[in-house]
Short mmCIF file of C-alpha atoms in Angstrom, two decimals:
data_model
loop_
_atom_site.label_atom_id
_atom_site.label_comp_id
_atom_site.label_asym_id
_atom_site.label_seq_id
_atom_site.Cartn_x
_atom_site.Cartn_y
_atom_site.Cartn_z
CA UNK A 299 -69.63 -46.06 54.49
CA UNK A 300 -73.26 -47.11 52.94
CA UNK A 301 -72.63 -49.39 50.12
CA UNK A 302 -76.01 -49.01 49.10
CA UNK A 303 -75.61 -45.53 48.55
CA UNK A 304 -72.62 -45.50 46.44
CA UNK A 305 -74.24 -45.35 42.97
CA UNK A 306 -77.70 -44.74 43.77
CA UNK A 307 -78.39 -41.73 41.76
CA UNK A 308 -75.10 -41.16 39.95
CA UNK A 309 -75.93 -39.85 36.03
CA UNK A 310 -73.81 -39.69 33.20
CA UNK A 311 -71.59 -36.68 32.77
CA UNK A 312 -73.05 -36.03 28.94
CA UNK A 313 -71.97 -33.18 27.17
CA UNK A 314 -75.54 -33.45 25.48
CA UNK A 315 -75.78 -32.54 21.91
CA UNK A 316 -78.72 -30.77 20.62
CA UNK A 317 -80.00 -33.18 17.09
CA UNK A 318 -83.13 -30.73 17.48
CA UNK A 319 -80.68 -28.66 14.97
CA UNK A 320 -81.55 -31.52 11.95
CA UNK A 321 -84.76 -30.41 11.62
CA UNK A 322 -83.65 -27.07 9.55
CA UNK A 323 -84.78 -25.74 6.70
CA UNK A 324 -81.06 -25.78 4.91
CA UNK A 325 -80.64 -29.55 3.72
CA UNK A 326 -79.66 -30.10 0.60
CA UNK A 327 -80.86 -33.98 -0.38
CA UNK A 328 -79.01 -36.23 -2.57
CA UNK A 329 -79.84 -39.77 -4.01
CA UNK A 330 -77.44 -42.46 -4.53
CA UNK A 331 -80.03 -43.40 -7.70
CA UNK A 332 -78.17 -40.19 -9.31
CA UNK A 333 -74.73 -41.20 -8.73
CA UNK A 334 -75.47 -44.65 -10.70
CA UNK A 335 -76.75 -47.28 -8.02
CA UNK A 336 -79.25 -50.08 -9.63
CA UNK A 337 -80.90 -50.84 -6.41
CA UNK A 338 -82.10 -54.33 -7.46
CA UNK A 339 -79.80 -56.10 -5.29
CA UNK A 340 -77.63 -58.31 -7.71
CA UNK A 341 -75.52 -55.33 -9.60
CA UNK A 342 -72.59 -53.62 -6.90
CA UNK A 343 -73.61 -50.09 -5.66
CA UNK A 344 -70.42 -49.89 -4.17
CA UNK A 345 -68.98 -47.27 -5.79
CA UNK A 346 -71.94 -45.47 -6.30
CA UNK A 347 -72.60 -45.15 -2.82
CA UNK A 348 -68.83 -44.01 -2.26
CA UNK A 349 -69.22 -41.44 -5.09
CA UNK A 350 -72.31 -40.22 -3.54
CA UNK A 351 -71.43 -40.08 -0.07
CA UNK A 352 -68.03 -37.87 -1.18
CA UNK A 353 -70.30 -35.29 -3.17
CA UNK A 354 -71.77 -35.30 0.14
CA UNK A 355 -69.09 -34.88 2.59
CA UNK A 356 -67.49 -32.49 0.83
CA UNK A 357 -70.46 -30.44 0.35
CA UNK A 358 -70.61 -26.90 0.90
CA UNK A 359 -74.05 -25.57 0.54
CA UNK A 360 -76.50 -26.10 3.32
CA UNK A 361 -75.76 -26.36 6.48
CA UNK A 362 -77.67 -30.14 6.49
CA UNK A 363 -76.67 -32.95 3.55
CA UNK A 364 -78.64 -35.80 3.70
CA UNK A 365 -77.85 -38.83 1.58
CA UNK A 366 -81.01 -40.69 0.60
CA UNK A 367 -81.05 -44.66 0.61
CA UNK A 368 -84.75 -44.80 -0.81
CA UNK A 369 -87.14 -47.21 -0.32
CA UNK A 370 -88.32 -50.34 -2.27
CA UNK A 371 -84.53 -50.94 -3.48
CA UNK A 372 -82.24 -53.37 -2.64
CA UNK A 373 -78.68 -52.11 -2.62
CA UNK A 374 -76.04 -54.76 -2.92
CA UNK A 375 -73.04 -53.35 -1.03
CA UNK A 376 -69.42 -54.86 -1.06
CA UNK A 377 -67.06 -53.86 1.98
CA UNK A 378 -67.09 -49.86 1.94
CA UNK A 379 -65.18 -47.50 4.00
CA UNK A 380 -66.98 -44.06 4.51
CA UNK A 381 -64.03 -41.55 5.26
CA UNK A 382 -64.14 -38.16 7.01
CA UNK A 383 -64.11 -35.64 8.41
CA UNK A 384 -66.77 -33.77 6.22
CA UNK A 385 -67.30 -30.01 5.28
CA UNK A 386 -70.70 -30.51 5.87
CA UNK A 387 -71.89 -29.61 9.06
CA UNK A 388 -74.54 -32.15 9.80
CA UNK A 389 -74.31 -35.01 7.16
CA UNK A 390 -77.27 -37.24 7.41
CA UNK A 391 -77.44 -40.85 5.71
CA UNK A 392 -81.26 -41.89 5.42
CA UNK A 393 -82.00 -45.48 4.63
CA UNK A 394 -85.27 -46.39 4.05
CA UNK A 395 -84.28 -48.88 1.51
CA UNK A 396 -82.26 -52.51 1.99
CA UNK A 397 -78.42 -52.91 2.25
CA UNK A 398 -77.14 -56.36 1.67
CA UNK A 399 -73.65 -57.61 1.67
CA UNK A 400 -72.47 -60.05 -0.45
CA UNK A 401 -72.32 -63.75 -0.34
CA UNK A 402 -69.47 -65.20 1.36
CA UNK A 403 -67.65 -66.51 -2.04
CA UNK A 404 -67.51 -62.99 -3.00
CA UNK A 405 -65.24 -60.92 -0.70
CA UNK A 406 -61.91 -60.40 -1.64
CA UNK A 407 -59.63 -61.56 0.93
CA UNK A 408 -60.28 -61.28 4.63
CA UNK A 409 -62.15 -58.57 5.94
CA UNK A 410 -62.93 -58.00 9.39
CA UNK A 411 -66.29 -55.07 8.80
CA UNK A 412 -68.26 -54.80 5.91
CA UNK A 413 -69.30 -51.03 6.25
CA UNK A 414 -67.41 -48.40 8.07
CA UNK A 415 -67.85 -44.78 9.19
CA UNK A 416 -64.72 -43.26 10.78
CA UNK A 417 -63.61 -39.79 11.60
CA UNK A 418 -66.55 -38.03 11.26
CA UNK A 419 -68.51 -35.37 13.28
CA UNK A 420 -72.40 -34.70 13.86
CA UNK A 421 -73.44 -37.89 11.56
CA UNK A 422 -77.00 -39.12 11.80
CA UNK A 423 -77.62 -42.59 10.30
CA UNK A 424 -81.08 -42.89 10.13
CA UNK A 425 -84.48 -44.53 8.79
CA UNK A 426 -86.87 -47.37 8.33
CA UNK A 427 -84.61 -49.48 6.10
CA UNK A 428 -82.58 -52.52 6.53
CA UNK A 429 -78.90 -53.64 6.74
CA UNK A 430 -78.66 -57.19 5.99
CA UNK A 431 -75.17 -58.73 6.77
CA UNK A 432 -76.31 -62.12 4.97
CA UNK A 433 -74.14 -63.88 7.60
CA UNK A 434 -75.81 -67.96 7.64
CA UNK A 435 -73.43 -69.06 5.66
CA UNK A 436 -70.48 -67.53 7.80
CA UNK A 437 -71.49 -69.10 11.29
CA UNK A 438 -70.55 -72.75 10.69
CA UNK A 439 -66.95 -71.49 10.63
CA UNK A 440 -66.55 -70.44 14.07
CA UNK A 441 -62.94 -70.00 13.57
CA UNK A 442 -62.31 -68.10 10.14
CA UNK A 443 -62.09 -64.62 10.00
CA UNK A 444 -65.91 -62.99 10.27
CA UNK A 445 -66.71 -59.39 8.98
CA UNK A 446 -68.66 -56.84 11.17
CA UNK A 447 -71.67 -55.74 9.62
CA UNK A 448 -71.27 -51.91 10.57
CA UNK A 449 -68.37 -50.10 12.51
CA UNK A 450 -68.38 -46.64 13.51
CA UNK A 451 -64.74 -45.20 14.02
CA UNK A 452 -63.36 -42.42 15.35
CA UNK A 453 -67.15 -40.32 15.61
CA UNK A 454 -67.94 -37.68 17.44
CA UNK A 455 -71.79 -36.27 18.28
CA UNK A 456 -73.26 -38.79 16.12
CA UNK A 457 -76.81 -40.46 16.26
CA UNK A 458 -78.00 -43.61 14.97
CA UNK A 459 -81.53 -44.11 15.08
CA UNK A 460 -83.87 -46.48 13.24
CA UNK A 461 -82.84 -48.75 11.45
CA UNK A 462 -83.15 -52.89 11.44
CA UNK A 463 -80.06 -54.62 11.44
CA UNK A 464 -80.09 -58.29 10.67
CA UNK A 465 -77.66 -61.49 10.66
CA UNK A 466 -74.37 -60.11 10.80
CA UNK A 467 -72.00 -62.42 9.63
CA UNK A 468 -70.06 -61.46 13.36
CA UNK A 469 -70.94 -58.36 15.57
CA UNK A 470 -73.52 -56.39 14.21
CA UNK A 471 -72.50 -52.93 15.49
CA UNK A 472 -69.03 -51.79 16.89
CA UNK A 473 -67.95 -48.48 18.35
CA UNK A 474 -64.76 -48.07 18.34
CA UNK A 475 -63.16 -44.70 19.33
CA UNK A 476 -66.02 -42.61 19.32
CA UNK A 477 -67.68 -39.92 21.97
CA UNK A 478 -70.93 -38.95 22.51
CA UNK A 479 -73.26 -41.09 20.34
CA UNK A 480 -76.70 -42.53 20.32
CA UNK A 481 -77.94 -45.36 19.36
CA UNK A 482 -82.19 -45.54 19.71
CA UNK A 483 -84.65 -47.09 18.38
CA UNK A 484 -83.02 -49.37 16.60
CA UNK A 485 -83.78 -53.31 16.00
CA UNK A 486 -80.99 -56.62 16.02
CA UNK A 487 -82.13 -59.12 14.88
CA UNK A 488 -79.88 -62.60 14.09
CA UNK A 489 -81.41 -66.26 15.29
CA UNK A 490 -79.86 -67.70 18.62
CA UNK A 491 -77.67 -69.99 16.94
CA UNK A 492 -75.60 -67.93 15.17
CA UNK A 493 -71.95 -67.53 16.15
CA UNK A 494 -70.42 -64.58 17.78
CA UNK A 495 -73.39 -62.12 16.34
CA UNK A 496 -73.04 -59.87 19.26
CA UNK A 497 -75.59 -56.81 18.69
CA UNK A 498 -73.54 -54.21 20.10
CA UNK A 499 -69.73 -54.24 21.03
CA UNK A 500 -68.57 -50.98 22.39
CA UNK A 501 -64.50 -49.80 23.45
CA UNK A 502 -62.45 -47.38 23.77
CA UNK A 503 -65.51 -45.16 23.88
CA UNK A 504 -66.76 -42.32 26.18
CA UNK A 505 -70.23 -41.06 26.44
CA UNK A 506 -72.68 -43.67 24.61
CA UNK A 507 -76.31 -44.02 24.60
CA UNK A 508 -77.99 -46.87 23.66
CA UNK A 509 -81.82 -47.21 24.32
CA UNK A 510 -85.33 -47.82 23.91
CA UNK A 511 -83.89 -50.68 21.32
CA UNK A 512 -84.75 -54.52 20.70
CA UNK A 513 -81.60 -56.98 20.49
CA UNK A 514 -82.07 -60.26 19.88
CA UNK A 515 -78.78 -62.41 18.45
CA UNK A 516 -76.84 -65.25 19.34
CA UNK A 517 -74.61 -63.73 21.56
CA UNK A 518 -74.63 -60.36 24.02
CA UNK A 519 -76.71 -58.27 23.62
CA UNK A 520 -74.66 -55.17 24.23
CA UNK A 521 -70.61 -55.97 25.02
CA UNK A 522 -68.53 -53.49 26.65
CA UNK A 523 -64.97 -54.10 25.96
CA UNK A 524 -61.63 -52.07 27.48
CA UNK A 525 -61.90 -48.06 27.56
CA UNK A 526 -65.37 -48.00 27.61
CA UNK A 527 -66.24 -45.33 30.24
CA UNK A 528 -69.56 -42.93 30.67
CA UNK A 529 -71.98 -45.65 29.39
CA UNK A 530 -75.89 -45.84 29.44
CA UNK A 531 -77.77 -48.57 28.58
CA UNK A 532 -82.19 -47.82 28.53
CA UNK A 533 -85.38 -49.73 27.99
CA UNK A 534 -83.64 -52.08 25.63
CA UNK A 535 -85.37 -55.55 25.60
CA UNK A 536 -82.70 -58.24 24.99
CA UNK A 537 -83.34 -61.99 23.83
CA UNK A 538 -82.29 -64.09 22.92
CA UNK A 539 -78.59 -63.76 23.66
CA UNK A 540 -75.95 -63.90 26.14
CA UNK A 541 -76.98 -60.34 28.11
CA UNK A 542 -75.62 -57.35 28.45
CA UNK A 543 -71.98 -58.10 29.13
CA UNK A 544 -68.54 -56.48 30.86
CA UNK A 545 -66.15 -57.62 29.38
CA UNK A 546 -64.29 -60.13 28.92
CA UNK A 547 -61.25 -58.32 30.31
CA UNK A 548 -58.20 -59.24 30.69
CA UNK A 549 -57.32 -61.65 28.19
CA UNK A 550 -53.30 -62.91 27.52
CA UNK A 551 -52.33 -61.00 30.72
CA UNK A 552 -53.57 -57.96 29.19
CA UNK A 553 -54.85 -54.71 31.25
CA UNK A 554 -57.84 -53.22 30.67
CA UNK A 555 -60.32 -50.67 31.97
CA UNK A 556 -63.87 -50.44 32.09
CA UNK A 557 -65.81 -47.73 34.38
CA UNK A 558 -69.22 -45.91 34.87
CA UNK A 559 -71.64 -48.13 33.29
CA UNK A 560 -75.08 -47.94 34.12
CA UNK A 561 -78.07 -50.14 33.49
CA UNK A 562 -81.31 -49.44 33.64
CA UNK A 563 -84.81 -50.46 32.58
CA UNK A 564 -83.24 -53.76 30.58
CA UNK A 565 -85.64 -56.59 30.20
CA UNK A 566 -83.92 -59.92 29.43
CA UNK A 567 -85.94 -62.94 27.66
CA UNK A 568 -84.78 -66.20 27.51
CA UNK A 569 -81.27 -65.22 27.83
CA UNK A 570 -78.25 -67.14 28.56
CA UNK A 571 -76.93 -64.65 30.84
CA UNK A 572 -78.90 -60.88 32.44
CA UNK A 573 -76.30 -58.61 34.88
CA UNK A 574 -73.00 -60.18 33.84
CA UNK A 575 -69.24 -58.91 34.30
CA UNK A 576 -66.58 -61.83 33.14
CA UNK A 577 -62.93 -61.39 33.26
CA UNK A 578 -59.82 -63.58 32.73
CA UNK A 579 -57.17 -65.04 34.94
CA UNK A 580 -54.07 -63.53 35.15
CA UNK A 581 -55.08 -59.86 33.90
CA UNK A 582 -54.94 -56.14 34.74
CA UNK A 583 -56.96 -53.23 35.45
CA UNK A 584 -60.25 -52.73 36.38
CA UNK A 585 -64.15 -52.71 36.12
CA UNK A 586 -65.31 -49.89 38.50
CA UNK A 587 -68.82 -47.75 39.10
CA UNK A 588 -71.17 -50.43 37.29
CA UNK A 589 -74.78 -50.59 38.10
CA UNK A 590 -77.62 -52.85 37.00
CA UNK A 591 -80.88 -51.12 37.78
CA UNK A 592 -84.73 -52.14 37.32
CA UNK A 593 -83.53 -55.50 35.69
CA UNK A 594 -87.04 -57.98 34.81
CA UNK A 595 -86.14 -61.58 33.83
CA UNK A 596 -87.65 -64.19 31.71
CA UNK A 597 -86.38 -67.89 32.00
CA UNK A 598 -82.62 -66.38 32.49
CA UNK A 599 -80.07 -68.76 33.14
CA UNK A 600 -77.35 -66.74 34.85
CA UNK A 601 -79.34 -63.81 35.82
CA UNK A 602 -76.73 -62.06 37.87
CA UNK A 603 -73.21 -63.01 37.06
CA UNK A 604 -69.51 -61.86 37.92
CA UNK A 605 -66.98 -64.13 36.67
CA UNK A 606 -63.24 -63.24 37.70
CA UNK A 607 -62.27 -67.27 36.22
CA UNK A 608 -63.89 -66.79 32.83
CA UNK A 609 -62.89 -69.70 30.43
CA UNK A 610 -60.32 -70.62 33.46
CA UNK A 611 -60.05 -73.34 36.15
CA UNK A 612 -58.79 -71.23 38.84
CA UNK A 613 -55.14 -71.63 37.55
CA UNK A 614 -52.22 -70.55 39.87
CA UNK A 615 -51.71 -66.89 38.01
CA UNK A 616 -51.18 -64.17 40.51
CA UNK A 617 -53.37 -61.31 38.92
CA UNK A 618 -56.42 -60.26 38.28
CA UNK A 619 -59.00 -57.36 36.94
CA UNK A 620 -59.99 -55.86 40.24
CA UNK A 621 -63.66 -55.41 40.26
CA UNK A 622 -65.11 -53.00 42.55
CA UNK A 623 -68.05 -50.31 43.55
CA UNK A 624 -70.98 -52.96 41.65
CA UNK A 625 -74.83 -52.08 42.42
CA UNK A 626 -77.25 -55.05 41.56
CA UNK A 627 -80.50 -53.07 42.88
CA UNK A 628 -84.26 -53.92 41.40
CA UNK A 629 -83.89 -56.99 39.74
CA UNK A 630 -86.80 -59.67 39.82
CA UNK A 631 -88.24 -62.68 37.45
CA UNK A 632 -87.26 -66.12 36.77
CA UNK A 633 -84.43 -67.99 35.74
CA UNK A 634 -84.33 -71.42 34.39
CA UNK A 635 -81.12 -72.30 36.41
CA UNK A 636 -80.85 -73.40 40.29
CA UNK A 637 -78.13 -70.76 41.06
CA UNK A 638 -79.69 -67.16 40.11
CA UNK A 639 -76.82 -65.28 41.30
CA UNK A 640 -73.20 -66.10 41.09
CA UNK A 641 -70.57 -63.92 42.45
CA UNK A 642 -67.24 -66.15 41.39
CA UNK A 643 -64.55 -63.79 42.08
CA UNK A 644 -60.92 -63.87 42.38
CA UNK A 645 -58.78 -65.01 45.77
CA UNK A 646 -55.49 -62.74 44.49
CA UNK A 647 -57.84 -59.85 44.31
CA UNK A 648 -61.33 -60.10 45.54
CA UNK A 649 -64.49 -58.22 44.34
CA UNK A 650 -65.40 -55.13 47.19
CA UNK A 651 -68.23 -52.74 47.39
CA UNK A 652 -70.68 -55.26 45.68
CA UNK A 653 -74.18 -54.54 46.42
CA UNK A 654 -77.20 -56.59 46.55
CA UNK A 655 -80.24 -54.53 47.08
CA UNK A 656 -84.27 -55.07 46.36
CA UNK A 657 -83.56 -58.14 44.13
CA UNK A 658 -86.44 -61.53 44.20
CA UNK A 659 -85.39 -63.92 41.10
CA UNK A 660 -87.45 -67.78 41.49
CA UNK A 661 -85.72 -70.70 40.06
CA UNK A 662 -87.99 -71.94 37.33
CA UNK A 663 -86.01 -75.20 36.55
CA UNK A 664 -88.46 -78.56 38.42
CA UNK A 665 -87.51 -79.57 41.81
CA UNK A 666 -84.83 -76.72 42.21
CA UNK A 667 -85.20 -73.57 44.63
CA UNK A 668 -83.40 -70.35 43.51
CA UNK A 669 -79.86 -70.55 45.52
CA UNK A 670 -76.56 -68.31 44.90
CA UNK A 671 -72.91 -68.60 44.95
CA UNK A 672 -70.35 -66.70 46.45
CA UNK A 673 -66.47 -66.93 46.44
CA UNK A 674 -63.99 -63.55 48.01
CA UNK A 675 -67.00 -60.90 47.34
CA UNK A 676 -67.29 -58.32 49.57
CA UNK A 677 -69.99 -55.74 49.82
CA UNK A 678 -74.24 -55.56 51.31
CA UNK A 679 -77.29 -57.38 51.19
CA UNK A 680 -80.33 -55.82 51.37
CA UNK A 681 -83.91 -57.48 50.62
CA UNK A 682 -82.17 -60.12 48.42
CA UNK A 683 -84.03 -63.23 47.78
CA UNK A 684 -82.51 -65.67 47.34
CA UNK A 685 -80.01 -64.31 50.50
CA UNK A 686 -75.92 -63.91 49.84
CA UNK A 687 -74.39 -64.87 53.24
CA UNK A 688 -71.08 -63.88 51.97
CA UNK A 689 -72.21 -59.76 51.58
CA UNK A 690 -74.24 -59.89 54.95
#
């Protein structure tokens, strides 16, 4: 069998859908300034919004409603659910003006999102404005109970595009349910210290684009959690942050599945981690069909990374996430650690079919030369500096 071969040139079964079609002539436009928002960023245009996004959803002229956000207003938001489905065929939401959330002391109870589309079909989010999370005074408390800025639910054929999204007060962008959607062109933008302010988390979720995007938080980049399957990830630029992660899987014995993930054209600045699968002790399932490719490092320091102990000491559980059929192929820079690639994988159930192919990374940190790690990985080596004697 060539291991090299395995994934080289596999593509994404997309069912493509054709947003050429939003460019029609039939859109009706609506304003939320005409449903009663203030737009000066102190008064709640909560239920404005909510009024004007049902006149929307249940519209039945045009074939195209698009809900205009406009620009030079600042919209102060408290947490929102947008329902569907919608009669609408194509509802668009353009924001060219500013969401914030409120301040911390503000929100009622506990929430766990701030704004939330779910169950609907063929929505474009769209535009040059801003979503502003307001999260600083959230990531001291590491522990409490953190609101994602924006969740999409349950969406089908759906396209956001645009927008800056900034300082979540936890993940800025979850996907939860959903098939077929693109996300492009979009900036994420939190500093490096802030807690948990991962700029995509995706699961449960078939068929998702993200690309030609800038993320740059204090944690991954782009997380892919259990169910996430038929994922591409294209020309983003990531940094800071922890990479663009796997996982974690497996947590409390749990079983999980992640499968057909590929990487491409990802450059990674002053990242913690670059290529990085993690999973826990003692769980179930898989991460299958993954592929890093054309991978360019700046001062990473774990530039290629599976992790089958993750937050463990190689405890004396019996099970583990089986990870399998891994391509690590054009990947060069610098990392800032000694060890530039670490395959730590599990003894119960090792990692097979990983492959190594066309990768140079130089250790950046004084004194050191670039070395790797290897523990019960099996797979090829091919034009690998520095060399994996375990895969050979």
């Amino acid at each position: 069998m060539c291991l090299l071969c395995m994934v080289q040139g596999t593509e994404i079964g997309f069912s493509r859908f054709d947003f050429k079609k939003l460019s029609g002539n039939d859109n009706v436009k609506l304003n939320v300034m005409n449903f009663g928002a203030v737009g000066n960023g102190k008064v709640d245009d909560s239920k404005a919004f909510l009024n004007a996004w049902t006149h929307m959803c249940n519209g039945t002229t045009g074939i195209i409603t698009t809900l205009i956000i406009p620009q030079g207003r600042t919209f102060l938001v408290s947490p929102t659910i947008f329902n569907g489905p919608c009669k609408v065929k194509y509802p668009v939401v353009q924001v060219d003006g500013k969401i914030i959330a409120p301040a911390k002391g503000a929100w009622n109870g506990k929430p766990d999102r701030w704004i939330q589309f779910s169950n609907v079909y063929r929505l474009t989010i769209k535009g040059s404005g801003q979503i502003d999370g307001q999260g600083s005074t959230w990531w001291d408390q590491p522990n409490e109970m953190r609101p994602t800025a924006l969740v999409l639910a349950n969406c089908m054929g759906c396209l956001l595009r645009g927008l800056t999204h900034l300082n979540s007060p936890r993940n800025h962008i979850s996907i939860f349910g959903c098939r077929e959607l693109v996300i492009s062109h979009i900036n994420i933008i939190a500093p490096e210290n802030s807690y948990n302010t991962d700029g995509i988390d995706i699961s449960h979720s078939k068929g998702i684009r993200v690309q030609d995007s800038f993320i740059g938080t204090g944690d991954d980049c782009v997380a892919l959690g259990d169910g996430s399957k038929y994922i591409n990830i294209t020309n983003v630029h990531c940094g800071p942050g922890h990479g663009v992660s796997i996982g974690s899987l497996g947590a409390n014995g749990s079983e999980q599945r992640v499968e057909h993930v590929y990487v491409r054209n990802v450059h990674f600045n002053g990242t913690m981690n670059g290529a990085r699968i993690k999973t826990w002790e003692g769980g179930k399932g898989y991460a299958k069909r993954i592929s890093f490719d054309g991978i360019t490092l700046e001062n990473v320091y774990n530039p290629v990374i599976i992790d089958q102990h993750y937050f463990n000491k190689r405890s004396s559980e019996r099970s583990a996430v089986q990870i399998s059929d891994v391509v690590f192929r054009g990947i060069s820079g610098t990392s800032t650690n000694a060890v530039v690639i670490n395959l730590n994988c599990s003894e119960v159930i090792p990692c097979t079919n990983i492959v190594l192919d066309n990768i140079g990374i130089r250790s950046t940190r004084r004194g050191a030369k670039a070395s790797s790690y290897c523990a019960h990985a099996h797979g090829a080596v091919s034009k690998t500096s520095p060399n994996v004697p375990c895969l050979v």
